[in-house]
Structures are given as C-alpha cells and as structure tokens.
Amino acid sequence: MEIVHYPHPALRWKSSDVRQIDANLRKTVREMFDLMYAAKGIGLAANQVALPLRLFIVNPTGEAGQPEEEHVFINPVITNRKGAEIGEEGCLSLPGLYSDVRRAETIVVDAFDIDGQPIRATLSELPARLVQHETDHLDGVLFIDRLEESLRREVDAKLTDFETRFRKQQAAGEIPHDEELLERLKSFGESAA
Ligand code: ZN
C-alpha cells in the first residue's frame, strides 16, 4: 500500500460503499493510519491508497499513539451543512501544494465506525473541514476543484509539474499506465460485489 499522487486515476474515482467490516478491513485501516503518520498527514481517504472504497481516516492531531484521536468514517454521508468558512488546505496526494478553500462551517455527518456501529457527528472548525475534504475524495473530487478561479490559476503550474512527473514515472515503468490502473479499480469493485 502506498499513497498515490495526482493525477493517479484513483483520485478521480467515485468509490463504492464498503459492504463488510471485517478483520481484513481493520488491517487496511491500520496500514492507512501508519502511512498517514509517516507522511505527516491528518486525514487519508481510501482513494488515496488506490482502494475504491468509501472510507477515510482522520486524526486532527496528526500524532500516532493517541487511539482516542483516531477516527474511521465508513460510508460517510454529510447530511447537513451550515455557514461558510475559508481556510487553508493541503493534501497528501498533492504534497507541497496549499490553498484557501471555502467549506461549510458546520456539518452533520452520518457514517459507520470500524466496529460497524452507526455514528452521527456534528462538526465544526478543523474536523468539519477535514471530513468535507475526505468525503470529497470518495467522489473523486480534490480540493483544487473547489478553488476560486484566481487561486486555481496560481496553482496551475504546480499541477502541471505533478502531471509531468507522473507521466514520466509511467513512461519509465515505475507506475502502470492509466488503462491498467483503471482496470484495477474496476475489477476491485467487481470482486468486492
Ligand atoms: Zn486530500
């Protein structure tokens, strides 16, 4: 498992619901936490490790060894959004790129936790921003899609750099070509169904 970078097609994939919460999934989630901490992140969606599943993890402190700060959201649905707030975001799939994004100030999110228990959380501030950012990932939406036009223009050159690097890695055989990556995403969904 590894964190994939823009423009890996998994980041544009609309993922499917998790159907079974079992030991295998718990192992996947543990690996995701380890990767997230190693990358110094505070949230990571399954799309970002090329798994087309509707789940993400967060730990707003970004520090390992605090299990009470670790949260897993499985099949999350944001059921209510209120207000608006602009704040800076980054993404482990776009390392080094940051910009201001407008998000709802307060949200209500329904999901399942790693024990399969339904959870409903009313969130604001950083947790609300995190959950909106990560839920977007599950629909193949990135924070760069939500930038105002002037800010989007500012990051365009960096996006081109990401694209160039990714295509070079594909040409060198370090990363499979898009057709194969898409085939993997598609067949994962079929084998899980
Ligand atoms: Zn992200």
Tab-separated table of C-alpha atoms and ligand atoms in Angstrom:
chain	number	residue	atom	x	y	z
A	1	MET	CA	0.000	0.000	0.000
A	2	GLU	CA	1.228	3.492	-0.784
A	3	ILE	CA	-0.180	6.984	-1.081
A	4	VAL	CA	-0.796	7.840	-4.723
A	5	HIS	CA	-0.214	11.282	-6.137
A	6	TYR	CA	-2.091	13.483	-8.567
A	7	PRO	CA	-3.056	12.686	-11.334
A	8	HIS	CA	-3.407	8.989	-10.389
A	9	PRO	CA	-6.846	7.921	-11.707
A	10	ALA	CA	-7.877	6.548	-8.278
A	11	LEU	CA	-8.128	10.185	-7.191
A	12	ARG	CA	-10.872	10.712	-9.788
A	13	TRP	CA	-12.752	7.526	-8.978
A	14	LYS	CA	-16.226	7.564	-7.464
A	15	SER	CA	-15.868	4.830	-4.871
A	16	SER	CA	-18.384	2.197	-3.804
A	17	ASP	CA	-19.827	1.563	-0.363
A	18	VAL	CA	-17.978	-0.755	1.980
A	19	ARG	CA	-20.077	-3.924	2.263
A	20	GLN	CA	-18.283	-5.752	5.015
A	21	ILE	CA	-16.388	-4.529	8.057
A	22	ASP	CA	-14.084	-7.412	8.938
A	23	ALA	CA	-10.529	-8.216	10.041
A	24	ASN	CA	-9.267	-7.556	6.548
A	25	LEU	CA	-10.724	-4.058	6.539
A	26	ARG	CA	-9.344	-3.352	10.014
A	27	LYS	CA	-5.892	-4.342	8.754
A	28	THR	CA	-6.283	-1.990	5.776
A	29	VAL	CA	-7.296	0.849	8.099
A	30	ARG	CA	-4.294	0.212	10.367
A	31	GLU	CA	-1.963	0.393	7.375
A	32	MET	CA	-3.628	3.617	6.293
A	33	PHE	CA	-3.005	5.183	9.712
A	34	ASP	CA	0.660	4.161	9.559
A	35	LEU	CA	1.029	5.696	6.093
A	36	MET	CA	-0.766	8.852	7.145
A	37	TYR	CA	1.507	9.374	10.157
A	38	ALA	CA	4.631	8.651	8.103
A	39	ALA	CA	3.508	11.339	5.636
A	40	LYS	CA	2.648	13.754	8.486
A	41	GLY	CA	-0.991	13.976	7.465
A	42	ILE	CA	-4.184	14.391	9.479
A	43	GLY	CA	-6.578	12.628	7.092
A	44	LEU	CA	-6.416	9.931	4.424
A	45	ALA	CA	-9.108	8.538	2.151
A	46	ALA	CA	-9.095	5.038	0.674
A	47	ASN	CA	-8.966	6.575	-2.825
A	48	GLN	CA	-5.543	7.944	-1.897
A	49	VAL	CA	-4.166	4.427	-1.484
A	50	ALA	CA	-5.897	3.361	-4.715
A	51	LEU	CA	-8.674	1.492	-2.920
A	52	PRO	CA	-12.092	2.338	-4.410
A	53	LEU	CA	-13.926	2.133	-1.076
A	54	ARG	CA	-15.982	4.737	0.728
A	55	LEU	CA	-13.920	5.118	3.859
A	56	PHE	CA	-11.452	7.563	5.303
A	57	ILE	CA	-9.463	8.051	8.482
A	58	VAL	CA	-8.639	11.205	10.413
A	59	ASN	CA	-6.590	12.224	13.396
A	60	PRO	CA	-6.723	16.025	13.753
A	61	THR	CA	-3.610	15.960	15.993
A	62	GLY	CA	-1.572	14.112	13.350
A	63	GLU	CA	0.186	12.256	16.152
A	64	ALA	CA	0.409	8.487	16.458
A	65	GLY	CA	-0.077	6.770	19.796
A	66	GLN	CA	-3.330	8.519	20.637
A	67	PRO	CA	-6.004	5.996	19.732
A	68	GLU	CA	-8.753	8.240	21.135
A	69	GLU	CA	-7.910	10.831	18.448
A	70	GLU	CA	-8.170	8.294	15.617
A	71	HIS	CA	-11.481	8.173	13.788
A	72	VAL	CA	-12.620	5.965	10.936
A	73	PHE	CA	-15.575	7.026	8.774
A	74	ILE	CA	-17.101	4.223	6.712
A	75	ASN	CA	-19.759	5.009	4.055
A	76	PRO	CA	-19.988	8.623	5.274
A	77	VAL	CA	-22.800	10.917	4.213
A	78	ILE	CA	-22.836	14.620	5.021
A	79	THR	CA	-26.472	15.255	5.878
A	80	ASN	CA	-26.371	18.915	6.824
A	81	ARG	CA	-24.142	21.886	6.001
A	82	LYS	CA	-24.328	25.349	7.547
A	83	GLY	CA	-22.401	28.540	7.092
A	84	ALA	CA	-19.219	29.083	5.147
A	85	GLU	CA	-15.613	29.480	6.112
A	86	ILE	CA	-12.402	29.899	4.155
A	87	GLY	CA	-9.317	28.054	5.330
A	88	GLU	CA	-6.076	26.645	4.009
A	89	GLU	CA	-5.933	23.039	2.857
A	90	GLY	CA	-3.327	20.670	1.568
A	91	CYS	CA	-3.480	17.042	0.502
A	92	LEU	CA	-1.143	14.055	0.832
A	93	SER	CA	-1.807	13.333	-2.847
A	94	LEU	CA	-0.607	16.839	-3.779
A	95	PRO	CA	2.373	17.244	-1.443
A	96	GLY	CA	3.596	20.790	-1.012
A	97	LEU	CA	0.520	22.419	-2.540
A	98	TYR	CA	-1.677	24.552	-0.286
A	99	SER	CA	-4.523	26.924	-0.965
A	100	ASP	CA	-7.590	28.502	0.582
A	101	VAL	CA	-10.850	26.600	0.189
A	102	ARG	CA	-14.378	27.629	1.094
A	103	ARG	CA	-16.209	24.955	3.097
A	104	ALA	CA	-19.340	24.732	5.179
A	105	GLU	CA	-18.643	25.922	8.718
A	106	THR	CA	-20.679	23.246	10.469
A	107	ILE	CA	-21.711	19.849	9.173
A	108	VAL	CA	-23.555	16.776	10.322
A	109	VAL	CA	-22.066	13.504	9.103
A	110	ASP	CA	-23.519	10.002	9.333
A	111	ALA	CA	-21.196	7.029	8.963
A	112	PHE	CA	-20.181	3.702	10.471
A	113	ASP	CA	-17.158	3.243	12.686
A	114	ILE	CA	-14.644	0.401	12.441
A	115	ASP	CA	-16.831	-1.750	14.713
A	116	GLY	CA	-19.750	-1.307	12.348
A	117	GLN	CA	-21.573	0.975	14.750
A	118	PRO	CA	-23.509	3.895	13.240
A	119	ILE	CA	-22.149	7.284	14.217
A	120	ARG	CA	-23.579	10.770	13.805
A	121	ALA	CA	-21.312	13.716	14.446
A	122	THR	CA	-21.908	17.455	14.376
A	123	LEU	CA	-18.581	19.021	13.494
A	124	SER	CA	-17.111	22.490	13.098
A	125	GLU	CA	-13.681	24.047	12.621
A	126	LEU	CA	-10.847	21.687	11.622
A	127	PRO	CA	-12.789	18.412	11.980
A	128	ALA	CA	-15.578	19.782	9.738
A	129	ARG	CA	-13.054	20.870	7.096
A	130	LEU	CA	-11.249	17.532	7.276
A	131	VAL	CA	-14.418	15.486	6.879
A	132	GLN	CA	-15.568	17.598	3.905
A	133	HIS	CA	-12.144	17.261	2.244
A	134	GLU	CA	-12.017	13.485	2.798
A	135	THR	CA	-15.638	12.863	1.780
A	136	ASP	CA	-14.891	14.687	-1.475
A	137	HIS	CA	-12.068	12.201	-2.141
A	138	LEU	CA	-14.589	9.337	-2.135
A	139	ASP	CA	-16.388	11.045	-5.028
A	140	GLY	CA	-13.169	11.676	-6.937
A	141	VAL	CA	-13.176	15.366	-6.010
A	142	LEU	CA	-9.985	17.161	-4.961
A	143	PHE	CA	-9.621	20.422	-3.057
A	144	ILE	CA	-8.094	22.021	-6.166
A	145	ASP	CA	-11.530	21.580	-7.808
A	146	ARG	CA	-13.027	23.873	-5.185
A	147	LEU	CA	-10.633	26.805	-5.533
A	148	GLU	CA	-11.798	30.173	-6.706
A	149	GLU	CA	-10.630	30.871	-10.223
A	150	SER	CA	-7.820	33.260	-9.266
A	151	LEU	CA	-6.402	30.762	-6.741
A	152	ARG	CA	-6.763	27.915	-9.215
A	153	ARG	CA	-4.652	29.860	-11.700
A	154	GLU	CA	-1.972	30.280	-9.019
A	155	VAL	CA	-1.610	26.520	-8.558
A	156	ASP	CA	-1.887	25.583	-12.247
A	157	ALA	CA	1.877	25.469	-12.801
A	158	LYS	CA	2.331	23.159	-9.808
A	159	LEU	CA	-0.400	20.869	-11.115
A	160	THR	CA	1.382	20.693	-14.438
A	161	ASP	CA	4.561	19.697	-12.571
A	162	PHE	CA	2.705	16.887	-10.802
A	163	GLU	CA	1.294	15.727	-14.118
A	164	THR	CA	4.700	15.796	-15.833
A	165	ARG	CA	6.341	13.826	-13.023
A	166	PHE	CA	3.569	11.212	-13.014
A	167	ARG	CA	3.693	10.703	-16.794
A	168	LYS	CA	7.498	10.366	-16.619
A	169	GLN	CA	7.171	7.679	-13.951
A	170	GLN	CA	4.663	5.873	-16.168
A	171	ALA	CA	6.962	6.145	-19.173
A	172	ALA	CA	9.811	4.710	-17.059
A	173	GLY	CA	7.618	1.780	-15.991
A	174	GLU	CA	7.645	2.836	-12.311
A	175	ILE	CA	3.874	3.309	-12.338
A	176	PRO	CA	1.470	1.333	-14.575
A	177	HIS	CA	-0.327	3.199	-17.346
A	178	ASP	CA	-3.760	4.703	-16.718
A	179	GLU	CA	-5.562	1.864	-18.557
A	180	GLU	CA	-4.128	-0.690	-16.145
A	181	LEU	CA	-4.747	1.476	-13.077
A	182	LEU	CA	-8.365	1.973	-14.152
A	183	GLU	CA	-8.756	-1.749	-14.802
A	184	ARG	CA	-7.538	-2.488	-11.242
A	185	LEU	CA	-10.039	-0.031	-9.760
A	186	LYS	CA	-12.842	-1.520	-11.814
A	187	SER	CA	-12.019	-5.147	-11.022
A	188	PHE	CA	-11.664	-4.352	-7.303
A	189	GLY	CA	-15.278	-3.195	-7.289
A	190	GLU	CA	-16.417	-6.314	-9.091
A	191	SER	CA	-14.574	-8.718	-6.814
A	192	ALA	CA	-15.967	-6.963	-3.744
A	193	ALA	CA	-19.515	-7.220	-5.098
B	1	ZN	ZN	-6.677	15.005	0.283
